[in-house]
Amino acid sequence: MTDPTSRDMTSRKLRAVGTTIFTEMTALARRTGAVNLGQGFPDTDGPPAMLAAAQRAIASGLNQYPPLDGLPELREAIARQRLQRYGQDAGDILVTAGATEAVAAALIGLCDPGDEVVVFEPYYDSYRANLAMAGAVRRPVQLGGEGEAFAFDPDELRAAITPRTKLILLNSPHNPTGKVFTRAELSLIAELCVAHDLIAVTDEVYEYLVYDGLAHIPLATLPGMADRTLTISSAGKTFSATGWKIGWACGPANLVSATRTAKQFLTFASGTPLQAAVAVGLDEELGWVAALRDDMQQRRDRLGAALVGMGARVYPCEGTYFLQIDARSLGYDDGVKLCHDLAHKAGVVAIPAQVFFDDADAGRRYVRFAFCKSDAVLDEGIGRLSKFSS
Ligand SMILES: *Cc1c(COP(=O)(O)O)cnc(C)c1O
C-alpha cells in the first residue's frame, strides 16, 4: 500500500495553481539571509492617525462582526473618496477582506463554469487561482515589453473576445509591469465592453501610487461603463497597511449583489476596528498618501539607477511598487536562473515575473523588484546589487 499522506490531495481544479511564488521567495530570503526585494509589502507603517484610530476602535469595543456590507462610516468614506477624486458615483459598496477577496468573490459570483474572462498578461497571481475556483476560462492578452511601454495589440484584444466572454478583468496601475493604462487604451476597452455587452472588473489597489504627474483613470468613469463596471480597491497599498486586509468593491447593484452572494460565504465580514480606522484614513490622511507617493517615486528612481548601473535594461515604471528588468541584458535567458544567482551570489531576492504569465516563455526574460522598502533595506539591497556580476 502506498502511504496515503504522500498523495497530492489537491483537487484537479486547483492542482495547477501550486504554492504562491511569494511564499517560496520569502522562504528563500529567510534561508539565505538575502534582502527581500521580492514581495510587495512596505516595511514602514501607515499614517499614525489611522493607526491610533484602530487602537481607539478596539478599546471602544468595536470587536464583533461588522455588517455584511461593511461599517456604514467606511462605506460613506469610500463613496466620498470616489466622488471627490474621480467624479465617480460609487453605487453600491461592499467592504471585503482585502482586494484579494473582492476579486475572488466577484469572479466566483459573476462567472459560470466555462465563461471566458479576458485578462491582460502578465497578471496578478491570485487571478489564476480565482478563475480556477470559478471554473472560468482565462483568455490572456499580452502586454508586450519590446517597445517603450507595455502596450497591447488592439487586434489581439478584439480577437480574445468570443461569444463566451463574460468579463474583462483589468488591473491598472498594473502589477508586475508598473504600467498605468492610458485614456486611449481604456477607451478602447470600454468601447469593446459596450459593443459586446461585457462586464469589467477593475483592480485599482495602486490607484494612489502613480508617478511623474500621470493620472489614474477608473474605467468606470468612461462613457457607458458606470453600469457595467465593478471597481475594486483596498487600503493595503494606499495606507501601507497590507496586513489589515480591508478592501472594497463598488458599482451597480447587480454586480455588487453577485459579489456579495459569494463573499457572504467566504468570510462573511471581517476587520471591524480596522474598517473604522480606514474610514479615518480616507477622510483625513490623503495628504499622507500624497507624500507616500512622492517618496515611492524617489525609491523607484534610486533602485532604477542601481539596476541600470548593473547593466540591466530597466523597463519604464509609471506606478505601483515594482520595477522590472530584462534578464537577457545581464546575460541570462531565464529570470528564474537570474533570481537564483541574485539570491545566492548577491544576497538579494527578486521575483521571476514568468509566474505572472500563462505562457512562461513569453515571461521568461522578466524579473521584478519591489522598491517599497525602508531606506536601510533599499540601501543594503542597492549596495549588494552593485557588487553582483553574473
Ligand atoms: C497587493 C495586490 C492585491 C491584494 O490586495 P489586498 O487588499 O492586500 O488583498 C490585489 N491586486 C494586486 C494587483 C495587488 O498587487
Short mmCIF file of C-alpha atoms and ligand atoms in Angstrom, two decimals:
data_model
loop_
_atom_site.label_atom_id
_atom_site.label_comp_id
_atom_site.label_asym_id
_atom_site.label_seq_id
_atom_site.Cartn_x
_atom_site.Cartn_y
_atom_site.Cartn_z
CA MET A 1 0.00 0.00 0.00
CA THR A 2 1.24 3.48 -0.78
CA ASP A 3 1.44 5.92 2.08
CA PRO A 4 -1.83 7.89 1.96
CA THR A 5 -0.06 11.01 3.24
CA SER A 6 2.21 11.03 0.20
CA ARG A 7 -0.65 11.55 -2.26
CA ASP A 8 -1.41 15.01 -3.60
CA MET A 9 -4.97 15.53 -2.38
CA THR A 10 -5.41 18.91 -4.11
CA SER A 11 -8.46 18.96 -6.35
CA ARG A 12 -7.92 18.76 -10.11
CA LYS A 13 -9.46 22.20 -10.25
CA LEU A 14 -6.63 23.72 -8.20
CA ARG A 15 -3.71 21.39 -8.86
CA ALA A 16 -2.14 23.70 -11.44
CA VAL A 17 -2.27 26.61 -9.00
CA GLY A 18 0.51 25.37 -6.70
CA THR A 19 2.14 27.44 -3.97
CA THR A 20 2.33 31.17 -4.45
CA ILE A 21 5.76 32.31 -5.56
CA PHE A 22 5.86 34.83 -2.72
CA THR A 23 5.85 32.11 -0.09
CA GLU A 24 8.72 30.40 -1.92
CA MET A 25 10.82 33.52 -2.43
CA THR A 26 10.24 34.85 1.08
CA ALA A 27 11.36 31.47 2.44
CA LEU A 28 14.44 31.67 0.19
CA ALA A 29 15.19 35.17 1.53
CA ARG A 30 14.92 33.86 5.12
CA ARG A 31 17.04 30.81 4.41
CA THR A 32 19.83 32.69 2.66
CA GLY A 33 19.68 35.90 4.71
CA ALA A 34 19.05 37.79 1.48
CA VAL A 35 17.48 41.25 1.27
CA ASN A 36 13.87 40.68 0.21
CA LEU A 37 13.03 42.88 -2.77
CA GLY A 38 10.58 40.20 -3.87
CA GLN A 39 7.26 40.53 -2.15
CA GLY A 40 5.49 43.87 -2.46
CA PHE A 41 4.84 44.99 1.06
CA PRO A 42 6.24 48.12 2.69
CA ASP A 43 8.28 47.86 5.86
CA THR A 44 7.23 51.21 7.31
CA ASP A 45 3.87 51.95 8.90
CA GLY A 46 0.88 53.86 7.61
CA PRO A 47 -0.42 57.25 8.85
CA PRO A 48 -0.16 57.48 12.68
CA ALA A 49 -3.67 58.96 12.99
CA MET A 50 -5.11 55.92 11.20
CA LEU A 51 -3.16 53.51 13.42
CA ALA A 52 -4.37 55.39 16.52
CA ALA A 53 -7.96 55.23 15.23
CA ALA A 54 -7.67 51.43 15.05
CA GLN A 55 -6.44 51.28 18.64
CA ARG A 56 -9.28 53.53 19.77
CA ALA A 57 -11.79 51.38 17.90
CA ILE A 58 -10.57 48.24 19.68
CA ALA A 59 -10.58 49.99 23.07
CA SER A 60 -14.11 51.25 22.47
CA GLY A 61 -15.44 47.75 21.87
CA LEU A 62 -15.75 47.61 18.07
CA ASN A 63 -14.75 43.96 18.13
CA GLN A 64 -17.74 41.96 16.89
CA TYR A 65 -18.94 41.17 13.36
CA PRO A 66 -19.45 44.23 11.20
CA PRO A 67 -22.46 44.34 8.87
CA LEU A 68 -22.01 42.13 5.78
CA ASP A 69 -21.58 45.20 3.58
CA GLY A 70 -19.11 46.84 5.97
CA LEU A 71 -19.34 49.63 8.56
CA PRO A 72 -21.54 52.50 7.31
CA GLU A 73 -18.84 55.10 8.11
CA LEU A 74 -16.35 53.28 5.89
CA ARG A 75 -18.83 52.86 3.04
CA GLU A 76 -19.67 56.56 3.27
CA ALA A 77 -15.96 57.48 3.24
CA ILE A 78 -15.39 55.30 0.15
CA ALA A 79 -18.34 56.96 -1.61
CA ARG A 80 -16.90 60.43 -0.83
CA GLN A 81 -13.43 59.40 -1.98
CA ARG A 82 -14.63 58.04 -5.35
CA LEU A 83 -16.73 61.15 -5.93
CA GLN A 84 -14.13 63.73 -4.86
CA ARG A 85 -11.16 62.15 -6.58
CA TYR A 86 -12.73 60.83 -9.78
CA GLY A 87 -16.26 62.26 -10.00
CA GLN A 88 -17.40 58.62 -9.81
CA ASP A 89 -20.73 57.65 -8.28
CA ALA A 90 -19.61 54.53 -6.40
CA GLY A 91 -23.06 52.94 -6.46
CA ASP A 92 -23.37 50.07 -4.01
CA ILE A 93 -20.33 49.40 -1.83
CA LEU A 94 -19.23 46.11 -0.31
CA VAL A 95 -16.27 46.02 2.10
CA THR A 96 -14.15 42.87 1.72
CA ALA A 97 -11.17 41.07 3.26
CA GLY A 98 -8.74 42.94 1.02
CA ALA A 99 -8.94 43.38 -2.72
CA THR A 100 -7.98 39.70 -2.91
CA GLU A 101 -11.34 38.62 -1.52
CA ALA A 102 -13.18 41.18 -3.64
CA VAL A 103 -11.64 39.78 -6.85
CA ALA A 104 -12.28 36.18 -5.74
CA ALA A 105 -15.89 36.86 -4.76
CA ALA A 106 -16.53 38.82 -7.96
CA LEU A 107 -15.21 36.05 -10.20
CA ILE A 108 -16.96 33.29 -8.26
CA GLY A 109 -20.17 35.30 -8.04
CA LEU A 110 -20.27 36.52 -11.65
CA CYS A 111 -18.89 33.60 -13.71
CA ASP A 112 -20.44 30.29 -14.61
CA PRO A 113 -18.18 27.34 -15.44
CA GLY A 114 -16.90 27.77 -18.99
CA ASP A 115 -17.39 31.53 -19.07
CA GLU A 116 -14.38 33.27 -20.54
CA VAL A 117 -12.51 36.08 -18.84
CA VAL A 118 -10.16 38.35 -20.76
CA VAL A 119 -7.18 39.35 -18.68
CA PHE A 120 -4.01 41.24 -19.57
CA GLU A 121 -0.95 39.07 -19.22
CA PRO A 122 1.16 39.17 -17.10
CA TYR A 123 -1.37 39.26 -14.30
CA TYR A 124 -1.50 39.16 -10.50
CA ASP A 125 -1.16 35.56 -9.41
CA SER A 126 -4.35 35.28 -7.36
CA TYR A 127 -6.40 35.78 -10.55
CA ARG A 128 -5.38 32.41 -11.91
CA ALA A 129 -6.48 30.62 -8.73
CA ASN A 130 -9.72 32.62 -8.53
CA LEU A 131 -10.58 31.85 -12.16
CA ALA A 132 -9.93 28.16 -11.45
CA MET A 133 -12.21 28.32 -8.40
CA ALA A 134 -14.90 29.95 -10.54
CA GLY A 135 -14.44 27.36 -13.31
CA ALA A 136 -13.87 30.25 -15.72
CA VAL A 137 -11.51 30.13 -18.69
CA ARG A 138 -8.61 32.59 -18.99
CA ARG A 139 -8.21 34.50 -22.24
CA PRO A 140 -4.89 36.32 -21.88
CA VAL A 141 -3.93 39.36 -23.95
CA GLN A 142 -0.22 40.20 -23.95
CA LEU A 143 1.25 43.41 -22.60
CA GLY A 144 4.39 43.39 -24.74
CA GLY A 145 7.70 44.62 -23.38
CA GLU A 146 9.51 45.27 -26.62
CA GLY A 147 8.50 48.90 -27.08
CA GLU A 148 8.99 51.71 -24.59
CA ALA A 149 5.83 50.97 -22.61
CA PHE A 150 3.85 47.78 -22.07
CA ALA A 151 1.31 48.22 -24.83
CA PHE A 152 -1.23 45.67 -26.06
CA ASP A 153 -2.27 44.98 -29.63
CA PRO A 154 -5.88 46.16 -30.12
CA ASP A 155 -6.46 43.35 -32.61
CA GLU A 156 -5.29 40.77 -30.09
CA LEU A 157 -7.78 42.20 -27.58
CA ARG A 158 -10.59 42.13 -30.17
CA ALA A 159 -9.72 38.54 -31.10
CA ALA A 160 -9.75 37.44 -27.45
CA ILE A 161 -13.44 38.36 -27.14
CA THR A 162 -15.76 35.49 -28.12
CA PRO A 163 -19.46 34.75 -27.63
CA ARG A 164 -18.46 33.05 -24.35
CA THR A 165 -16.70 36.11 -22.91
CA LYS A 166 -18.29 37.22 -19.66
CA LEU A 167 -15.98 39.90 -18.45
CA ILE A 168 -12.71 41.77 -18.78
CA LEU A 169 -10.52 41.82 -15.70
CA LEU A 170 -8.32 44.91 -15.69
CA ASN A 171 -5.56 45.85 -13.26
CA SER A 172 -4.31 49.43 -13.52
CA PRO A 173 -1.85 50.62 -12.23
CA HIS A 174 -0.56 47.22 -13.22
CA ASN A 175 1.38 44.68 -11.19
CA PRO A 176 4.01 43.45 -12.20
CA THR A 177 4.78 45.80 -15.12
CA GLY A 178 4.22 49.18 -13.42
CA LYS A 179 2.09 50.20 -16.40
CA VAL A 180 -0.68 52.79 -15.98
CA PHE A 181 -3.31 52.31 -18.70
CA THR A 182 -3.83 55.48 -20.77
CA ARG A 183 -7.16 57.09 -21.53
CA ALA A 184 -6.87 55.92 -25.14
CA GLU A 185 -6.33 52.31 -24.05
CA LEU A 186 -9.17 52.50 -21.54
CA SER A 187 -11.46 53.99 -24.21
CA LEU A 188 -10.83 51.04 -26.50
CA ILE A 189 -11.52 48.59 -23.65
CA ALA A 190 -14.72 50.50 -22.81
CA GLU A 191 -15.89 50.52 -26.44
CA LEU A 192 -15.41 46.76 -26.67
CA CYS A 193 -17.22 46.16 -23.37
CA VAL A 194 -20.19 48.18 -24.60
CA ALA A 195 -20.18 46.65 -28.11
CA HIS A 196 -20.07 43.08 -26.75
CA ASP A 197 -22.16 43.71 -23.63
CA LEU A 198 -19.34 42.69 -21.28
CA ILE A 199 -18.77 43.38 -17.60
CA ALA A 200 -15.49 44.92 -16.45
CA VAL A 201 -13.91 44.14 -13.11
CA THR A 202 -11.09 46.54 -12.23
CA ASP A 203 -8.35 46.05 -9.65
CA GLU A 204 -7.21 49.56 -8.67
CA VAL A 205 -5.24 48.81 -5.49
CA TYR A 206 -2.40 51.10 -6.66
CA GLU A 207 -4.75 53.98 -7.51
CA TYR A 208 -2.65 56.45 -5.49
CA LEU A 209 0.79 55.11 -6.45
CA VAL A 210 1.09 56.77 -9.86
CA TYR A 211 4.25 58.74 -10.67
CA ASP A 212 5.60 61.56 -12.82
CA GLY A 213 2.34 63.51 -12.65
CA LEU A 214 0.38 60.83 -14.52
CA ALA A 215 -3.25 60.20 -13.56
CA HIS A 216 -5.09 57.04 -12.64
CA ILE A 217 -8.36 56.89 -14.57
CA PRO A 218 -11.01 54.47 -13.28
CA LEU A 219 -12.56 52.53 -16.17
CA ALA A 220 -15.98 53.09 -14.55
CA THR A 221 -15.72 56.82 -15.37
CA LEU A 222 -15.58 56.24 -19.14
CA PRO A 223 -18.74 56.59 -21.25
CA GLY A 224 -21.04 53.59 -20.97
CA MET A 225 -19.01 51.94 -18.20
CA ALA A 226 -20.67 53.06 -14.95
CA ASP A 227 -23.44 50.48 -15.42
CA ARG A 228 -21.13 47.59 -16.26
CA THR A 229 -18.02 48.04 -14.08
CA LEU A 230 -17.23 46.58 -10.68
CA THR A 231 -14.45 48.74 -9.21
CA ILE A 232 -12.17 47.12 -6.63
CA SER A 233 -9.62 48.81 -4.40
CA SER A 234 -8.06 48.42 -0.98
CA ALA A 235 -6.45 50.23 1.94
CA GLY A 236 -3.41 47.94 1.89
CA LYS A 237 -1.24 49.73 -0.66
CA THR A 238 -2.75 53.22 -0.23
CA PHE A 239 -2.01 53.36 3.51
CA SER A 240 0.93 50.93 3.76
CA ALA A 241 -1.27 48.56 5.79
CA THR A 242 -1.17 45.38 3.73
CA GLY A 243 -1.74 43.22 6.82
CA TRP A 244 -5.09 44.83 7.53
CA LYS A 245 -6.81 43.33 4.50
CA ILE A 246 -9.52 45.95 4.20
CA GLY A 247 -10.69 46.19 0.59
CA TRP A 248 -13.89 47.00 -1.23
CA ALA A 249 -15.91 46.50 -4.39
CA CYS A 250 -18.31 49.11 -5.69
CA GLY A 251 -20.57 49.60 -8.67
CA PRO A 252 -24.06 48.84 -9.94
CA ALA A 253 -26.31 46.91 -7.55
CA ASN A 254 -26.50 43.77 -9.70
CA LEU A 255 -22.70 43.35 -9.90
CA VAL A 256 -22.21 44.08 -6.19
CA SER A 257 -25.04 41.68 -5.36
CA ALA A 258 -23.42 38.80 -7.27
CA THR A 259 -20.13 39.55 -5.48
CA ARG A 260 -21.87 39.74 -2.09
CA THR A 261 -23.51 36.35 -2.65
CA ALA A 262 -20.08 34.71 -2.86
CA LYS A 263 -18.45 36.90 -0.22
CA GLN A 264 -21.03 36.15 2.48
CA PHE A 265 -19.93 32.51 2.48
CA LEU A 266 -16.21 33.12 2.12
CA THR A 267 -15.55 35.28 5.19
CA PHE A 268 -18.98 36.88 5.72
CA ALA A 269 -17.27 40.00 7.13
CA SER A 270 -14.02 40.92 8.87
CA GLY A 271 -11.84 43.56 10.48
CA THR A 272 -14.40 45.75 12.30
CA PRO A 273 -11.95 48.08 14.13
CA LEU A 274 -9.72 48.29 11.07
CA GLN A 275 -12.68 49.28 8.93
CA ALA A 276 -13.37 52.17 11.33
CA ALA A 277 -9.72 53.25 11.07
CA VAL A 278 -9.65 53.09 7.25
CA ALA A 279 -12.66 55.44 7.21
CA VAL A 280 -10.48 57.92 9.13
CA GLY A 281 -7.64 57.31 6.67
CA LEU A 282 -9.79 58.04 3.62
CA ASP A 283 -11.32 61.15 5.15
CA GLU A 284 -8.25 62.67 6.79
CA GLU A 285 -4.99 61.13 5.63
CA LEU A 286 -4.84 61.57 1.86
CA GLY A 287 -2.12 64.20 2.39
CA TRP A 288 -0.02 61.47 3.97
CA VAL A 289 -0.76 59.29 0.94
CA ALA A 290 0.43 62.03 -1.46
CA ALA A 291 3.71 62.20 0.47
CA LEU A 292 3.99 58.40 0.31
CA ARG A 293 3.61 58.58 -3.46
CA ASP A 294 6.42 61.16 -3.79
CA ASP A 295 8.60 59.06 -1.55
CA MET A 296 7.90 55.90 -3.60
CA GLN A 297 8.78 57.75 -6.79
CA GLN A 298 12.20 58.58 -5.32
CA ARG A 299 12.70 54.98 -4.27
CA ARG A 300 11.80 53.85 -7.78
CA ASP A 301 14.44 56.21 -9.15
CA ARG A 302 17.12 55.07 -6.71
CA LEU A 303 16.55 51.38 -7.36
CA GLY A 304 16.22 52.02 -11.09
CA ALA A 305 19.59 53.83 -11.16
CA ALA A 306 21.24 50.94 -9.28
CA LEU A 307 19.83 48.40 -11.75
CA VAL A 308 20.97 50.49 -14.72
CA GLY A 309 24.37 50.71 -13.03
CA MET A 310 24.49 46.90 -13.01
CA GLY A 311 23.99 46.98 -16.76
CA ALA A 312 20.35 45.90 -16.66
CA ARG A 313 17.72 47.02 -19.11
CA VAL A 314 15.09 48.54 -16.82
CA TYR A 315 11.55 48.87 -18.13
CA PRO A 316 9.63 52.09 -17.55
CA CYS A 317 7.54 52.12 -14.36
CA GLU A 318 4.65 54.58 -14.12
CA GLY A 319 3.03 53.29 -10.95
CA THR A 320 2.88 50.52 -8.27
CA TYR A 321 5.71 49.22 -6.08
CA PHE A 322 7.59 47.47 -8.87
CA LEU A 323 10.37 47.77 -11.43
CA GLN A 324 11.04 45.10 -14.00
CA ILE A 325 14.27 44.31 -15.80
CA ASP A 326 15.16 42.16 -18.78
CA ALA A 327 17.28 39.24 -17.54
CA ARG A 328 18.86 38.97 -21.01
CA SER A 329 20.57 42.32 -20.50
CA LEU A 330 22.56 40.63 -17.71
CA GLY A 331 23.35 37.58 -19.83
CA TYR A 332 20.51 35.33 -18.60
CA ASP A 333 17.87 33.66 -20.81
CA ASP A 334 15.75 32.79 -17.82
CA GLY A 335 14.62 35.06 -14.98
CA VAL A 336 14.46 32.08 -12.61
CA LYS A 337 18.18 31.45 -13.06
CA LEU A 338 18.96 35.14 -12.54
CA CYS A 339 16.83 35.22 -9.35
CA HIS A 340 18.60 32.12 -8.09
CA ASP A 341 22.03 33.70 -8.68
CA LEU A 342 20.93 37.03 -7.21
CA ALA A 343 19.82 35.29 -4.02
CA HIS A 344 22.91 33.12 -3.65
CA LYS A 345 25.66 35.38 -5.03
CA ALA A 346 24.37 38.88 -4.27
CA GLY A 347 22.04 38.18 -1.34
CA VAL A 348 19.05 39.89 -2.95
CA VAL A 349 15.70 38.23 -3.62
CA ALA A 350 13.62 39.32 -6.63
CA ILE A 351 10.67 37.64 -8.35
CA PRO A 352 10.90 35.87 -11.72
CA ALA A 353 7.92 37.52 -13.37
CA GLN A 354 7.18 34.48 -15.58
CA VAL A 355 4.96 33.31 -12.71
CA PHE A 356 2.54 36.06 -13.79
CA PHE A 357 2.21 34.55 -17.27
CA ASP A 358 0.22 31.63 -18.69
CA ASP A 359 2.88 31.39 -21.33
CA ALA A 360 6.10 31.06 -19.31
CA ASP A 361 8.15 31.56 -22.48
CA ALA A 362 6.60 34.99 -23.03
CA GLY A 363 7.60 35.97 -19.49
CA ARG A 364 10.93 34.20 -19.19
CA ARG A 365 13.02 37.35 -19.50
CA TYR A 366 11.34 39.47 -16.82
CA VAL A 367 12.48 39.90 -13.24
CA ARG A 368 10.52 42.08 -10.84
CA PHE A 369 11.97 44.12 -7.96
CA ALA A 370 9.93 45.84 -5.23
CA PHE A 371 11.13 49.31 -4.18
CA CYS A 372 8.54 49.86 -1.41
CA LYS A 373 11.20 49.31 1.25
CA SER A 374 12.76 51.40 4.03
CA ASP A 375 15.98 53.32 3.32
CA ALA A 376 18.03 50.80 5.29
CA VAL A 377 16.69 47.81 3.33
CA LEU A 378 16.80 49.56 -0.03
CA ASP A 379 20.35 50.85 0.55
CA GLU A 380 21.52 47.40 1.62
CA GLY A 381 19.87 45.88 -1.47
CA ILE A 382 21.40 48.52 -3.76
CA GLY A 383 24.85 48.00 -2.22
CA ARG A 384 24.62 44.25 -2.77
CA LEU A 385 23.36 44.63 -6.33
CA SER A 386 26.28 46.92 -7.17
CA LYS A 387 28.68 44.07 -6.37
CA PHE A 388 26.79 41.48 -8.42
CA SER A 389 28.42 40.22 -11.57
CA SER A 390 26.97 37.33 -13.47
C1 LIG B 1 -1.37 43.58 -3.47
C2 LIG B 1 -2.36 43.36 -4.57
C3 LIG B 1 -3.65 42.91 -4.28
C4 LIG B 1 -4.06 42.47 -2.89
O1 LIG B 1 -4.75 43.44 -2.21
P1 LIG B 1 -5.20 43.14 -0.68
O2 LIG B 1 -6.04 44.31 -0.36
O3 LIG B 1 -3.97 43.03 0.13
O4 LIG B 1 -5.95 41.86 -0.71
C5 LIG B 1 -4.55 42.78 -5.31
N1 LIG B 1 -4.20 43.08 -6.58
C6 LIG B 1 -2.97 43.49 -6.90
C7 LIG B 1 -2.64 43.79 -8.31
C8 LIG B 1 -2.00 43.63 -5.90
O5 LIG B 1 -0.75 43.98 -6.22
#
